[in-house]
mmCIF file of C-alpha atoms in Angstrom:
data_model
loop_
_atom_site.group_PDB
_atom_site.id
_atom_site.type_symbol
_atom_site.label_atom_id
_atom_site.label_comp_id
_atom_site.label_asym_id
_atom_site.label_seq_id
_atom_site.Cartn_x
_atom_site.Cartn_y
_atom_site.Cartn_z
ATOM 1 C CA UNK A 15 0.025 0.020 0.008
ATOM 2 C CA UNK A 16 2.828 2.363 0.832
ATOM 3 C CA UNK A 17 4.436 1.734 -2.565
ATOM 4 C CA UNK A 18 1.123 2.600 -4.356
ATOM 5 C CA UNK A 19 0.755 5.723 -2.200
ATOM 6 C CA UNK A 20 4.327 6.830 -2.989
ATOM 7 C CA UNK A 21 3.865 6.170 -6.686
ATOM 8 C CA UNK A 22 0.576 8.077 -6.733
ATOM 9 C CA UNK A 23 2.230 11.024 -4.936
ATOM 10 C CA UNK A 24 5.048 11.058 -7.504
ATOM 11 C CA UNK A 25 2.466 11.043 -10.325
ATOM 12 C CA UNK A 26 0.697 14.037 -8.836
ATOM 13 C CA UNK A 27 3.947 15.966 -8.356
ATOM 14 C CA UNK A 28 4.977 15.180 -11.914
ATOM 15 C CA UNK A 29 1.549 16.315 -13.148
ATOM 16 C CA UNK A 30 1.842 19.549 -11.223
ATOM 17 C CA UNK A 31 5.166 20.182 -12.930
ATOM 18 C CA UNK A 32 3.425 19.703 -16.271
ATOM 19 C CA UNK A 33 0.658 22.102 -15.229
ATOM 20 C CA UNK A 34 -2.226 19.707 -14.613
ATOM 21 C CA UNK A 35 -3.691 17.753 -11.785
ATOM 22 C CA UNK A 36 -4.918 14.288 -12.914
ATOM 23 C CA UNK A 37 -8.696 13.973 -13.306
ATOM 24 C CA UNK A 38 -9.432 17.445 -11.890
ATOM 25 C CA UNK A 39 -9.607 19.375 -15.126
ATOM 26 C CA UNK A 40 -7.634 22.199 -13.561
ATOM 27 C CA UNK A 41 -5.414 24.307 -15.752
ATOM 28 C CA UNK A 42 -2.235 26.024 -14.577
ATOM 29 C CA UNK A 43 -4.029 29.237 -13.700
ATOM 30 C CA UNK A 44 -6.421 27.371 -11.378
ATOM 31 C CA UNK A 45 -3.519 25.401 -9.809
ATOM 32 C CA UNK A 46 -1.605 28.691 -9.220
ATOM 33 C CA UNK A 47 -4.715 30.224 -7.617
ATOM 34 C CA UNK A 48 -5.119 27.251 -5.240
ATOM 35 C CA UNK A 49 -1.409 27.372 -4.448
ATOM 36 C CA UNK A 50 -1.684 31.021 -3.487
ATOM 37 C CA UNK A 51 -4.701 30.335 -1.231
ATOM 38 C CA UNK A 52 -3.303 27.071 0.170
ATOM 39 C CA UNK A 53 0.519 27.090 -0.071
ATOM 40 C CA UNK A 54 1.950 23.595 -0.168
ATOM 41 C CA UNK A 55 -1.461 21.885 -0.140
ATOM 42 C CA UNK A 56 -2.199 18.644 -2.000
ATOM 43 C CA UNK A 57 -4.910 18.920 -4.654
ATOM 44 C CA UNK A 58 -6.984 15.864 -5.415
ATOM 45 C CA UNK A 59 -9.987 15.156 -7.583
ATOM 46 C CA UNK A 60 -13.125 14.325 -5.699
ATOM 47 C CA UNK A 61 -13.985 10.628 -5.306
ATOM 48 C CA UNK A 62 -17.495 9.607 -6.338
ATOM 49 C CA UNK A 63 -18.635 9.596 -2.694
ATOM 50 C CA UNK A 64 -17.170 13.061 -2.116
ATOM 51 C CA UNK A 65 -19.005 14.382 -5.140
ATOM 52 C CA UNK A 66 -22.251 13.173 -3.535
ATOM 53 C CA UNK A 67 -21.331 14.724 -0.177
ATOM 54 C CA UNK A 68 -20.503 18.041 -1.900
ATOM 55 C CA UNK A 69 -23.778 17.941 -3.911
ATOM 56 C CA UNK A 70 -25.920 17.337 -0.799
ATOM 57 C CA UNK A 71 -24.128 20.019 1.148
ATOM 58 C CA UNK A 72 -24.625 22.583 -1.635
ATOM 59 C CA UNK A 73 -28.318 21.581 -1.884
ATOM 60 C CA UNK A 74 -28.735 22.152 1.837
ATOM 61 C CA UNK A 75 -27.210 25.637 1.545
ATOM 62 C CA UNK A 76 -29.988 26.595 -0.835
ATOM 63 C CA UNK A 77 -32.550 25.807 1.895
ATOM 64 C CA UNK A 78 -33.746 28.588 4.237
ATOM 65 C CA UNK A 79 -32.961 26.340 7.139
ATOM 66 C CA UNK A 80 -29.382 25.327 6.200
ATOM 67 C CA UNK A 81 -28.280 22.193 8.016
ATOM 68 C CA UNK A 82 -25.462 20.240 6.459
ATOM 69 C CA UNK A 83 -26.300 16.610 7.048
ATOM 70 C CA UNK A 84 -22.652 15.576 6.818
ATOM 71 C CA UNK A 85 -21.276 17.893 9.500
ATOM 72 C CA UNK A 86 -21.122 16.460 13.002
ATOM 73 C CA UNK A 87 -20.350 18.553 16.048
ATOM 74 C CA UNK A 88 -19.848 17.446 19.570
ATOM 75 C CA UNK A 89 -19.854 19.312 22.862
ATOM 76 C CA UNK A 90 -17.503 17.838 25.452
ATOM 77 C CA UNK A 91 -17.770 18.736 29.094
ATOM 78 C CA UNK A 92 -14.572 18.271 31.049
ATOM 79 C CA UNK A 93 -14.273 18.211 34.853
ATOM 80 C CA UNK A 94 -11.362 18.524 37.163
ATOM 81 C CA UNK A 95 -7.988 20.174 36.513
ATOM 82 C CA UNK A 96 -7.497 20.471 32.798
ATOM 83 C CA UNK A 97 -4.133 21.186 31.261
ATOM 84 C CA UNK A 98 -5.481 23.351 28.378
ATOM 85 C CA UNK A 99 -2.133 23.751 26.708
ATOM 86 C CA UNK A 100 -1.592 19.997 26.652
ATOM 87 C CA UNK A 101 -5.130 19.356 25.397
ATOM 88 C CA UNK A 102 -4.629 21.886 22.558
ATOM 89 C CA UNK A 103 -1.301 20.317 21.604
ATOM 90 C CA UNK A 104 -2.972 16.888 21.570
ATOM 91 C CA UNK A 105 -5.706 18.073 19.200
ATOM 92 C CA UNK A 106 -3.074 19.770 16.957
ATOM 93 C CA UNK A 107 -1.124 16.529 16.899
ATOM 94 C CA UNK A 108 -4.145 14.404 15.767
ATOM 95 C CA UNK A 109 -5.027 16.913 13.056
ATOM 96 C CA UNK A 110 -1.406 17.004 11.835
ATOM 97 C CA UNK A 111 -1.175 13.199 11.814
ATOM 98 C CA UNK A 112 -4.379 12.554 9.888
ATOM 99 C CA UNK A 113 -4.652 14.457 6.516
ATOM 100 C CA UNK A 114 -8.394 13.650 6.239
ATOM 101 C CA UNK A 115 -8.984 16.017 9.157
ATOM 102 C CA UNK A 116 -7.322 18.835 7.229
ATOM 103 C CA UNK A 117 -9.090 18.130 3.901
ATOM 104 C CA UNK A 118 -11.873 20.296 2.494
ATOM 105 C CA UNK A 119 -13.798 20.931 -0.718
ATOM 106 C CA UNK A 120 -12.787 24.052 -2.671
ATOM 107 C CA UNK A 121 -14.565 25.471 -5.715
ATOM 108 C CA UNK A 122 -12.120 27.198 -8.103
ATOM 109 C CA UNK A 123 -12.948 30.340 -10.064
ATOM 110 C CA UNK A 124 -13.740 28.077 -13.078
ATOM 111 C CA UNK A 125 -16.301 26.184 -11.005
ATOM 112 C CA UNK A 126 -14.317 22.971 -10.646
ATOM 113 C CA UNK A 127 -14.502 21.434 -7.204
ATOM 114 C CA UNK A 128 -11.491 19.654 -5.783
ATOM 115 C CA UNK A 129 -10.314 18.309 -2.468
ATOM 116 C CA UNK A 130 -7.549 20.418 -0.919
ATOM 117 C CA UNK A 131 -5.388 19.036 1.819
ATOM 118 C CA UNK A 132 -3.317 21.771 3.464
ATOM 119 C CA UNK A 133 0.112 20.774 4.767
ATOM 120 C CA UNK A 134 -0.822 22.194 8.128
ATOM 121 C CA UNK A 135 -3.789 23.995 9.631
ATOM 122 C CA UNK A 136 -4.337 25.944 12.819
ATOM 123 C CA UNK A 137 -7.136 24.369 14.793
ATOM 124 C CA UNK A 138 -9.535 26.995 15.969
ATOM 125 C CA UNK A 139 -9.519 27.012 19.767
ATOM 126 C CA UNK A 140 -11.695 28.818 22.262
ATOM 127 C CA UNK A 141 -11.772 28.321 25.956
ATOM 128 C CA UNK A 142 -14.835 29.205 27.983
ATOM 129 C CA UNK A 143 -14.510 29.015 31.729
ATOM 130 C CA UNK A 144 -17.930 28.328 33.263
ATOM 131 C CA UNK A 145 -16.741 28.036 36.872
ATOM 132 C CA UNK A 146 -18.056 31.439 37.850
#
């Protein structure tokens, strides 16, 4: 599996050097635009399932009561002494280790939709102290 992944990565890098991304239909101008917005990110065509997820998400946006059926959120209540710095570092570590957690759908100026996987992201973090 690692060999296939390495080979695919080389194919994509070679394609970028030629000015295309396989199966995305992006031209060099679109690639350059994505590179400016997401420096160092990987650009991938959407898989069939991802196309369906994107379609349903866009359809939900057109509704007056927008609810994306594929977005899950959780609220976690923690008790006791919490090392917030350590917790934040742990979350950053998980996101850095798993590219799927950094991936997102991006529509280019030409209307093409691709999956973009930034090399690194900053996890939004907010602490609310409810002890008072």
